[in-house]
CSV table of C-alpha atoms in Angstrom, one decimal:
chain,number,residue,atom,x,y,z
A,21,MET,CA,-1.3,-7.2,61.5
A,22,LYS,CA,-2.0,-4.1,63.5
A,23,THR,CA,-4.5,-1.4,62.4
A,24,GLU,CA,-3.7,2.0,61.1
A,25,ALA,CA,-4.9,3.5,64.4
A,26,GLU,CA,-2.5,1.3,66.4
A,27,ALA,CA,0.3,2.4,64.1
A,28,THR,CA,-0.6,6.0,64.5
A,29,ARG,CA,-0.7,5.6,68.3
A,30,ALA,CA,2.7,3.8,68.4
A,31,ILE,CA,4.3,6.5,66.2
A,32,ASP,CA,2.9,9.3,68.4
A,33,LEU,CA,3.9,7.4,71.6
A,34,TYR,CA,7.3,6.0,70.7
A,35,GLY,CA,8.4,8.1,67.7
A,36,ASP,CA,10.6,10.3,69.7
A,37,THR,CA,12.4,7.4,71.4
A,38,ILE,CA,13.0,5.7,68.0
A,39,ARG,CA,14.1,9.0,66.6
A,40,ARG,CA,16.7,9.4,69.3
A,41,ILE,CA,18.1,6.0,68.8
A,42,CYS,CA,18.3,6.7,65.1
A,43,PHE,CA,20.0,10.0,65.9
A,44,MET,CA,22.6,8.3,68.0
A,45,HIS,CA,23.5,5.7,65.4
A,46,LEU,CA,22.9,7.1,62.0
A,47,LYS,CA,24.8,9.6,60.0
A,48,ASN,CA,22.2,11.2,57.7
A,49,TYR,CA,18.5,11.9,57.5
A,50,THR,CA,17.9,9.4,54.7
A,51,ASP,CA,19.1,6.6,56.8
A,52,VAL,CA,17.0,7.9,59.7
A,53,GLU,CA,13.9,7.9,57.6
A,54,ASP,CA,14.6,4.4,56.3
A,55,ILE,CA,15.1,2.9,59.8
A,56,PHE,CA,12.2,4.9,61.3
A,57,GLN,CA,9.9,3.5,58.6
A,58,GLU,CA,11.3,0.0,58.9
A,59,VAL,CA,10.8,-0.1,62.7
A,60,PHE,CA,7.2,0.8,62.5
A,61,MET,CA,6.6,-1.5,59.5
A,62,LYS,CA,7.9,-4.4,61.6
A,63,TYR,CA,5.7,-3.2,64.4
A,64,VAL,CA,2.6,-3.2,62.2
A,65,LEU,CA,3.4,-6.6,60.9
A,66,PHE,CA,4.3,-8.1,64.3
A,67,ASP,CA,1.3,-10.3,65.2
A,68,VAL,CA,2.4,-11.4,68.7
A,69,PRO,CA,0.5,-9.3,71.4
A,70,PHE,CA,2.6,-7.3,73.8
A,71,GLU,CA,2.3,-8.1,77.5
A,72,SER,CA,2.4,-4.4,78.4
A,73,GLN,CA,3.2,-1.0,77.2
A,74,ALA,CA,6.7,-1.3,78.6
A,75,HIS,CA,7.2,-4.6,76.7
A,76,GLU,CA,6.0,-2.8,73.6
A,77,LYS,CA,8.4,0.0,74.0
A,78,ALA,CA,11.3,-2.3,74.8
A,79,TRP,CA,10.5,-4.3,71.7
A,80,LEU,CA,10.6,-1.2,69.5
A,81,ILE,CA,13.9,0.0,71.1
A,82,ARG,CA,15.4,-3.4,70.4
A,83,VAL,CA,14.2,-3.4,66.8
A,84,ALA,CA,15.5,0.2,66.3
A,85,ILE,CA,18.9,-0.7,67.7
A,86,ASN,CA,19.3,-3.9,65.7
A,87,SER,CA,18.0,-2.2,62.5
A,88,SER,CA,20.5,0.6,62.9
A,89,LYS,CA,23.3,-1.8,63.6
A,90,ASP,CA,22.4,-3.8,60.5
A,91,LEU,CA,22.5,-0.7,58.4
A,92,LEU,CA,25.9,0.3,59.8
A,93,ARG,CA,27.3,-3.1,59.2
A,94,ASN,CA,27.0,-2.4,55.5
A,95,PHE,CA,30.6,-2.0,54.3
A,96,PHE,CA,29.9,0.9,52.1
A,97,ARG,CA,28.1,2.9,54.8
A,98,ARG,CA,30.7,1.9,57.4
A,99,ASN,CA,33.6,3.2,55.3
A,100,VAL,CA,32.2,5.8,53.1
A,101,THR,CA,29.3,7.6,54.6
A,102,ALA,CA,30.3,10.7,56.6
A,103,LEU,CA,28.5,12.4,59.4
A,104,ASP,CA,26.0,14.8,58.0
A,105,ASP,CA,26.3,18.1,59.8
A,106,SER,CA,22.7,18.8,59.3
A,107,MET,CA,21.8,16.0,61.7
A,108,LEU,CA,21.8,18.5,64.5
A,109,THR,CA,20.5,21.5,62.6
A,110,GLY,CA,16.9,20.4,62.6
A,111,PHE,CA,16.6,20.6,66.4
A,112,THR,CA,16.7,23.5,68.9
A,113,ILE,CA,19.7,22.5,70.9
A,114,GLU,CA,21.8,24.6,73.3
A,115,GLN,CA,25.5,24.6,72.8
A,116,GLU,CA,26.1,22.7,76.1
A,117,ASP,CA,23.6,20.0,75.1
A,118,LYS,CA,25.0,19.8,71.6
A,119,GLY,CA,28.4,18.8,73.2
A,120,VAL,CA,26.7,16.1,75.2
A,121,LEU,CA,24.9,14.7,72.2
A,122,GLU,CA,28.0,14.7,70.1
A,123,ALA,CA,30.0,13.0,72.8
A,124,VAL,CA,27.4,10.3,73.2
A,125,MET,CA,27.2,9.9,69.4
A,126,SER,CA,30.9,9.4,69.3
A,127,LEU,CA,30.9,6.5,71.8
A,128,PRO,CA,31.2,2.9,70.6
A,129,VAL,CA,27.8,1.5,69.7
A,130,ASN,CA,27.4,-0.7,72.8
A,131,TYR,CA,28.4,2.1,75.2
A,132,LYS,CA,26.1,4.7,73.8
A,133,ASN,CA,23.2,2.3,73.8
A,134,VAL,CA,23.5,1.5,77.5
A,135,ILE,CA,24.3,5.1,78.4
A,136,TYR,CA,21.2,6.3,76.6
A,137,LEU,CA,19.0,3.6,77.9
A,138,PHE,CA,20.3,3.9,81.5
A,139,TYR,CA,20.5,7.7,81.8
A,140,TYR,CA,17.7,8.9,79.5
A,141,GLU,CA,15.1,6.1,79.3
A,142,GLY,CA,15.7,5.1,82.9
A,143,TYR,CA,16.2,1.4,82.4
A,144,SER,CA,18.1,-0.5,85.0
A,145,ALA,CA,21.1,-2.6,84.1
A,146,VAL,CA,19.1,-5.7,84.6
A,147,ASP,CA,16.4,-4.4,82.2
A,148,ILE,CA,19.0,-3.3,79.6
A,149,ALA,CA,20.6,-6.8,79.9
A,150,LYS,CA,17.3,-8.3,79.0
A,151,LEU,CA,16.5,-5.8,76.3
A,152,LEU,CA,19.9,-6.2,74.6
A,153,ASN,CA,20.1,-9.9,75.4
A,154,LYS,CA,23.4,-9.5,77.2
A,155,LYS,CA,24.7,-10.4,80.6
A,156,GLU,CA,24.2,-7.9,83.5
A,157,ASN,CA,27.9,-7.7,84.1
A,158,THR,CA,28.5,-6.8,80.5
A,159,ILE,CA,26.0,-4.0,80.8
A,160,TYR,CA,27.8,-2.7,84.0
A,161,THR,CA,31.1,-2.8,82.2
A,162,TRP,CA,29.8,-1.0,79.2
A,163,LEU,CA,28.2,1.6,81.5
A,164,ALA,CA,31.4,2.2,83.3
A,165,ARG,CA,33.5,2.5,80.2
A,166,GLY,CA,30.9,4.8,78.6
A,167,ARG,CA,30.9,7.1,81.6
A,168,GLN,CA,34.7,7.1,81.6
A,169,LYS,CA,34.8,8.1,78.0
A,170,LEU,CA,32.2,10.8,78.4
A,171,LYS,CA,34.2,12.2,81.4
A,172,GLU,CA,37.2,12.3,79.2
A,173,MET,CA,35.4,14.1,76.5
A,174,LEU,CA,33.2,16.4,78.5
A,175,GLY,CA,35.1,16.7,81.8
A,176,GLY,CA,33.5,17.3,85.2
A,177,GLU,CA,32.8,14.9,88.0
A,178,GLU,CA,29.1,14.4,87.1
A,179,PHE,CA,30.0,12.4,84.0
A,180,GLY,CA,32.3,10.1,86.1
A,181,ARG,CA,29.5,8.9,88.3
B,8,MET,CA,24.9,13.3,84.4
B,9,GLU,CA,21.3,12.0,84.1
B,10,ASP,CA,20.0,15.5,84.1
B,11,ASN,CA,22.5,16.6,81.4
B,12,MET,CA,21.7,13.6,79.3
B,13,ARG,CA,17.9,14.1,79.7
B,14,LYS,CA,18.1,17.8,78.8
B,15,ALA,CA,20.2,17.1,75.7
B,16,PHE,CA,18.2,14.2,74.4
B,17,ASP,CA,14.9,16.0,75.1
B,18,ALA,CA,15.7,18.3,72.2
B,19,ILE,CA,15.7,15.3,69.8
B,20,ARG,CA,12.2,14.5,68.7
B,21,ALA,CA,10.7,12.8,65.8
B,22,GLU,CA,9.9,15.5,63.2
B,23,ASP,CA,6.2,15.8,62.2
B,24,ALA,CA,7.3,15.3,58.5
B,25,LEU,CA,9.1,12.0,59.5
B,26,LYS,CA,6.0,10.8,61.3
B,27,GLN,CA,3.8,11.7,58.4
B,28,THR,CA,6.1,10.1,55.9
B,29,THR,CA,6.1,7.0,57.9
B,30,LEU,CA,2.4,6.8,58.2
B,31,SER,CA,2.0,7.4,54.5
B,32,HIS,CA,4.5,4.7,53.8
B,33,LEU,CA,2.6,2.3,56.0
B,34,LYS,CA,-0.7,3.3,54.4
B,35,GLU,CA,0.6,2.8,50.9
B,36,LYS,CA,2.3,-0.5,51.6
B,37,VAL,CA,0.0,-2.1,54.2
B,38,PHE,CA,-3.2,-0.4,55.2
B,39,ASP,CA,-4.6,1.1,52.1
B,40,PRO,CA,-2.7,0.0,49.0
B,41,THR,CA,-3.8,2.1,46.1
B,42,PRO,CA,-5.0,0.3,43.1
B,43,LYS,CA,-1.6,1.1,41.6
B,44,SER,CA,0.5,-0.4,44.3
B,45,LYS,CA,-1.9,-3.1,45.2
B,46,LYS,CA,-2.2,-4.1,41.6
B,47,ILE,CA,1.5,-4.0,41.2
B,48,PHE,CA,2.1,-6.3,44.1
B,49,ASN,CA,-1.0,-8.4,44.2
B,50,THR,CA,-2.9,-8.3,41.0
B,51,LEU,CA,-0.9,-7.0,38.1
B,52,LYS,CA,2.2,-9.1,38.8
B,53,PRO,CA,0.4,-12.4,38.7
B,54,ARG,CA,-1.6,-11.2,35.7
B,55,PHE,CA,1.5,-9.9,34.0
B,56,TYR,CA,3.3,-13.2,34.6
B,57,ALA,CA,0.3,-15.1,33.5
B,58,ARG,CA,0.0,-13.1,30.3
B,59,MET,CA,3.7,-13.4,29.8
B,60,ILE,CA,3.5,-17.2,30.1
B,61,VAL,CA,0.5,-17.3,27.8
B,62,ALA,CA,2.2,-15.0,25.3
B,63,THR,CA,5.4,-17.0,25.5
B,64,SER,CA,3.5,-20.2,25.1
B,65,LEU,CA,1.8,-18.9,22.0
B,66,VAL,CA,5.0,-17.7,20.5
B,67,VAL,CA,6.6,-21.1,21.1
B,68,LEU,CA,3.5,-22.8,19.7
B,69,LEU,CA,3.4,-20.5,16.6
B,70,LEU,CA,7.1,-21.1,16.1
B,71,PHE,CA,6.5,-24.8,16.4
B,72,VAL,CA,3.5,-24.8,14.1
B,73,GLY,CA,5.2,-22.4,11.8
B,74,SER,CA,8.3,-24.5,11.6
B,75,PHE,CA,6.2,-27.6,11.1
B,76,SER,CA,4.1,-25.9,8.5
B,77,TYR,CA,7.2,-24.5,6.8
B,78,ASN,CA,8.9,-27.9,6.7
B,79,SER,CA,5.7,-29.5,5.6
B,80,TYR,CA,5.2,-27.0,2.8
B,81,PHE,CA,8.7,-27.0,1.5
B,82,THR,CA,9.4,-30.7,1.8
B,83,ALA,CA,9.3,-32.4,-1.6
B,84,TYR,CA,6.8,-35.2,-1.6
B,85,ALA,CA,6.7,-36.0,-5.4
B,86,TYR,CA,8.6,-35.3,-8.5
B,87,VAL,CA,7.1,-34.6,-12.0
B,88,ASP,CA,9.7,-34.5,-14.8
B,89,ILE,CA,8.7,-33.4,-18.3
B,90,ASP,CA,10.8,-34.1,-21.3
B,91,ILE,CA,10.3,-33.4,-24.9
B,92,ASN,CA,13.4,-31.3,-25.1
B,93,PRO,CA,13.1,-29.0,-23.3
B,94,SER,CA,13.7,-31.1,-20.2
B,95,ILE,CA,12.3,-29.8,-16.9
B,96,GLY,CA,11.7,-31.1,-13.4
B,97,LEU,CA,9.1,-30.1,-10.9
B,98,SER,CA,9.2,-30.8,-7.1
B,99,LEU,CA,5.8,-31.0,-5.4
B,100,ASN,CA,4.9,-30.8,-1.8
B,101,GLN,CA,2.3,-32.9,-0.1
B,102,PHE,CA,-0.3,-30.3,-1.0
B,103,ASP,CA,0.4,-30.9,-4.7
B,104,ARG,CA,2.0,-27.5,-5.1
B,105,VAL,CA,5.2,-26.8,-7.0
B,106,ILE,CA,8.0,-25.9,-4.6
B,107,SER,CA,10.9,-25.9,-7.0
B,108,VAL,CA,11.5,-26.0,-10.7
B,109,SER,CA,14.7,-27.1,-12.4
B,110,ALA,CA,15.8,-27.0,-16.0
B,111,TYR,CA,17.9,-30.0,-17.1
B,112,ASN,CA,19.2,-28.3,-20.3
B,113,ASP,CA,19.4,-25.0,-22.0
B,114,GLU,CA,16.0,-25.4,-23.7
B,115,GLY,CA,14.5,-26.2,-20.4
B,116,GLN,CA,16.1,-23.1,-18.9
B,117,ASP,CA,14.6,-21.0,-21.7
B,118,ILE,CA,11.1,-22.3,-20.8
B,119,VAL,CA,11.3,-22.1,-17.0
B,120,SER,CA,12.6,-18.5,-17.2
B,121,ALA,CA,9.5,-17.5,-19.1
B,122,VAL,CA,6.8,-18.9,-16.7
B,123,ASP,CA,6.2,-18.6,-13.0
B,124,LEU,CA,5.4,-22.1,-11.7
B,125,GLU,CA,6.1,-22.0,-8.0
B,126,HIS,CA,3.2,-22.6,-5.6
B,127,LYS,CA,0.9,-23.6,-8.5
B,128,THR,CA,-0.7,-27.0,-8.6
B,129,TYR,CA,1.2,-29.6,-10.7
B,130,GLU,CA,-1.7,-29.7,-13.1
B,131,ASP,CA,-1.7,-25.9,-13.7
B,132,ALA,CA,2.1,-25.9,-13.8
B,133,THR,CA,2.3,-28.7,-16.4
B,134,LYS,CA,-0.3,-27.1,-18.6
B,135,LEU,CA,1.6,-23.8,-18.4
B,136,LEU,CA,4.9,-25.6,-19.3
B,137,VAL,CA,3.4,-27.4,-22.3
B,138,ASP,CA,1.8,-24.2,-23.6
B,139,GLN,CA,5.1,-22.4,-23.2
B,140,ILE,CA,7.0,-25.2,-24.9
B,141,HIS,CA,4.6,-25.1,-27.8
B,142,THR,CA,4.6,-21.3,-28.0
B,143,ALA,CA,8.4,-21.2,-28.0
B,144,GLY,CA,8.5,-23.6,-30.9
B,145,TYR,CA,10.1,-26.6,-29.1
B,146,ALA,CA,7.0,-28.8,-29.5
B,147,GLN,CA,5.9,-29.6,-33.0
B,148,GLY,CA,3.3,-32.1,-34.0
B,149,ASP,CA,5.7,-35.0,-34.4
B,150,ASP,CA,7.4,-34.7,-31.0
B,151,ALA,CA,6.5,-37.0,-28.1
B,152,LEU,CA,5.9,-35.6,-24.6
B,153,THR,CA,7.2,-37.9,-21.8
B,154,VAL,CA,6.3,-37.3,-18.2
B,155,THR,CA,7.6,-39.3,-15.3
B,156,VAL,CA,6.3,-39.3,-11.8
B,157,GLN,CA,8.0,-40.4,-8.6
B,158,SER,CA,6.7,-40.3,-5.1
B,159,PRO,CA,7.2,-42.5,-2.0
B,160,ASP,CA,3.4,-42.5,-1.7
B,161,ALA,CA,2.2,-45.0,-4.3
B,162,THR,CA,-1.3,-43.7,-4.0
B,163,LYS,CA,-0.3,-40.2,-4.7
B,164,GLN,CA,1.9,-41.3,-7.5
B,165,THR,CA,-0.9,-43.1,-9.2
B,166,HIS,CA,-3.3,-40.2,-8.6
B,167,ILE,CA,-0.8,-37.7,-10.2
B,168,ILE,CA,-0.2,-40.0,-13.2
B,169,GLU,CA,-4.0,-40.4,-13.8
B,170,ALA,CA,-4.6,-36.7,-13.5
B,171,LEU,CA,-1.7,-35.8,-15.9
B,172,GLN,CA,-2.8,-38.4,-18.4
B,173,LYS,CA,-6.2,-36.8,-18.5
B,174,ASP,CA,-5.0,-33.2,-18.6
B,175,LEU,CA,-2.3,-33.7,-21.2
B,176,SER,CA,-4.4,-35.8,-23.6
B,177,SER,CA,-5.6,-32.5,-24.9
B,178,CYS,CA,-2.1,-31.7,-26.2
B,179,VAL,CA,-2.4,-34.5,-28.7
B,180,GLU,CA,-5.9,-33.5,-29.6
B,181,GLN,CA,-4.6,-30.0,-30.3
B,182,HIS,CA,-1.7,-31.4,-32.4
B,183,MET,CA,0.9,-29.9,-30.1
B,184,VAL,CA,2.6,-33.3,-29.7
B,185,SER,CA,2.3,-36.6,-31.4
B,186,ASN,CA,1.7,-38.5,-28.2
B,187,VAL,CA,1.9,-38.2,-24.4
B,188,SER,CA,3.4,-40.8,-22.2
B,189,VAL,CA,3.0,-40.5,-18.4
B,190,PHE,CA,4.5,-43.3,-16.3
B,191,PRO,CA,6.0,-43.9,-12.8
B,192,VAL,CA,9.7,-44.3,-12.1
B,193,ASP,CA,11.2,-45.7,-8.9
B,194,SER,CA,13.3,-43.7,-6.5
B,195,SER,CA,16.6,-45.2,-7.6
B,196,THR,CA,16.0,-44.1,-11.2
B,197,LYS,CA,15.0,-40.7,-10.1
B,198,MET,CA,18.1,-40.5,-7.9
B,199,ALA,CA,20.4,-41.6,-10.6
B,200,SER,CA,19.0,-39.2,-13.2
B,201,HIS,CA,19.1,-36.4,-10.6
B,202,ASN,CA,22.8,-37.1,-10.0
B,203,LEU,CA,23.4,-36.7,-13.8
B,204,ASN,CA,21.1,-33.7,-14.0
B,205,VAL,CA,18.8,-35.2,-16.6
B,206,SER,CA,15.2,-36.2,-16.5
B,207,PRO,CA,14.4,-39.9,-15.6
B,208,ALA,CA,12.9,-40.4,-19.1
B,209,ARG,CA,16.0,-39.2,-20.7
B,210,TYR,CA,18.2,-41.2,-18.3
B,211,MET,CA,16.3,-44.4,-19.2
B,212,ALA,CA,16.3,-43.7,-22.9
B,213,VAL,CA,20.0,-43.1,-23.0
B,214,GLN,CA,20.6,-46.2,-20.8
B,215,GLU,CA,18.6,-48.3,-23.3
B,216,ALA,CA,20.4,-46.8,-26.3
B,217,ASN,CA,23.8,-47.2,-24.7
B,218,VAL,CA,23.2,-51.0,-24.6
B,219,VAL,CA,23.1,-51.2,-28.4
B,220,ASP,CA,25.4,-48.2,-29.0
B,221,PRO,CA,28.1,-47.8,-26.3
B,222,THR,CA,29.3,-44.6,-28.0
B,223,ILE,CA,26.1,-42.9,-26.8
B,224,ASN,CA,26.5,-41.1,-23.5
B,225,MET,CA,24.4,-38.8,-21.3
B,226,GLU,CA,26.3,-35.6,-22.1
B,227,GLY,CA,26.1,-36.1,-25.8
B,228,CYS,CA,22.3,-36.6,-25.6
B,229,ARG,CA,21.6,-33.8,-23.1
B,230,ASN,CA,20.2,-31.4,-25.7
B,231,MET,CA,18.6,-34.0,-28.0
B,232,SER,CA,14.9,-34.7,-28.0
B,233,LEU,CA,13.7,-37.9,-26.6
B,234,THR,CA,12.3,-38.7,-30.0
B,235,GLN,CA,15.7,-38.4,-31.5
B,236,ILE,CA,17.3,-40.6,-28.9
B,237,LYS,CA,14.6,-43.2,-29.3
B,238,GLN,CA,14.8,-43.0,-33.0
B,239,HIS,CA,18.6,-43.5,-32.9
B,240,HIS,CA,18.1,-46.5,-30.6
B,241,THR,CA,15.6,-48.0,-33.1
B,242,ASN,CA,18.0,-47.2,-36.1
B,243,VAL,CA,20.9,-48.9,-34.4
B,244,ILE,CA,18.9,-52.0,-33.7
B,245,ASN,CA,17.6,-52.1,-37.3
B,246,ALA,CA,21.1,-51.6,-38.7
B,247,GLN,CA,22.5,-54.4,-36.5
B,248,ASN,CA,19.7,-56.6,-37.7
B,249,THR,CA,20.4,-55.9,-41.4
B,250,ASP,CA,24.0,-55.1,-42.3
B,251,ASP,CA,25.7,-54.5,-38.9
B,252,THR,CA,26.6,-51.0,-39.8
B,253,LEU,CA,25.8,-48.1,-37.5
B,254,PRO,CA,23.8,-45.3,-39.0
B,255,ILE,CA,25.2,-41.8,-39.0
B,256,GLY,CA,23.1,-38.9,-37.8
B,257,PRO,CA,21.9,-39.2,-34.2
B,258,THR,CA,25.0,-41.2,-33.1
B,259,GLU,CA,27.2,-38.5,-34.5
B,260,SER,CA,25.0,-35.9,-32.9
B,261,CYS,CA,25.4,-37.6,-29.5
B,262,GLN,CA,29.2,-37.8,-29.9
B,263,ASN,CA,29.4,-34.2,-31.3
B,264,MET,CA,27.3,-33.0,-28.4
B,265,HIS,CA,29.8,-34.6,-26.0
B,266,ASN,CA,32.5,-32.6,-27.8
B,267,GLY,CA,30.6,-29.3,-27.2
B,268,SER,CA,28.7,-28.6,-30.4
B,269,SER,CA,25.0,-27.8,-30.1
B,270,HIS,CA,22.2,-29.6,-31.8
B,271,HIS,CA,18.6,-28.7,-31.6
B,272,HIS,CA,15.9,-31.2,-32.4
B,273,ASP,CA,14.4,-28.9,-34.9
């Protein structure tokens, strides 16, 4: 089990990343809070040492994505829970950026994960394949389809590349 | 696209409140469980369950012991039947306490309704009964008191008989009755008399009288005194030995009783 200091460091270091993943997947703040706490609880209780900081971050991202997916698999949440408008109100976001975020959030789960990891976190397709335990070609396919959908939603050549 | 994406997602950051809540959550659950939460999860629960198990065990034990005690206390272990007319039966438990009282006839009912006998020792109860019988005028100097005892425990049966013989001897000394007879009866006699709702002594006396006078029956003799029944029995035998004519009196009484009229020994 990790110490309180290690937990505090991890939250400071990776909290924003986990929060963004929660933001992409979840529809209300209560769920965000639950998954955020769950991810760091698992981190604290995870006894196997990480090989590196990159490994540690990748582990946290994987846990956050899987926890969010598990939550969304819940029939009630999948069918009843509506998007909470206040999800964006807590942040200072320009209108243009708000459109980008909403477009990414509207993508299918697999597309938005690879789009976020590829474009924001800077992971390569190979790294994403390892992180998500998928084939490389699958990641390329998801990236291509995600980009195509964003282009359709947002327009402009830059989202087609 | 990468720039647009980075610029948009840069605005999304973990709120300080979210970080703090998460740290507090971890602290409460993992790092520094307060006595409350720690006890709930680590100490109180096992104690609570242990206490529940102990409490449940005690309740079960108490119910078992209570049920056993209740059954022991309220299970008849011996029977003492008093007959002088009134005719009364006492059921005793293994602790020699009276657990039920029954009157075999109207006179008996008159007596048992006047005294509280339950939970008293058979010695105290018998003494109270005899006193009440005498006070109510049923026992006069020339009446015989017959007491029968039945118990599956022969030792106890003998012990009760000896104790009652000793206690009731004072009744004769005080001229309440002419004599006291205490003797054992077997379970079949007790059962047969019980089925006819008469005392074993009365059952035996009527059975004996019926041999010499078939017109005598249990219902007819229910409210007669044992002395009267025995006297009739003696009279019948004497009559048969002399002129083979049945005397009138008790026999008529038995027959009349059977037809519903009431005769009292006095």
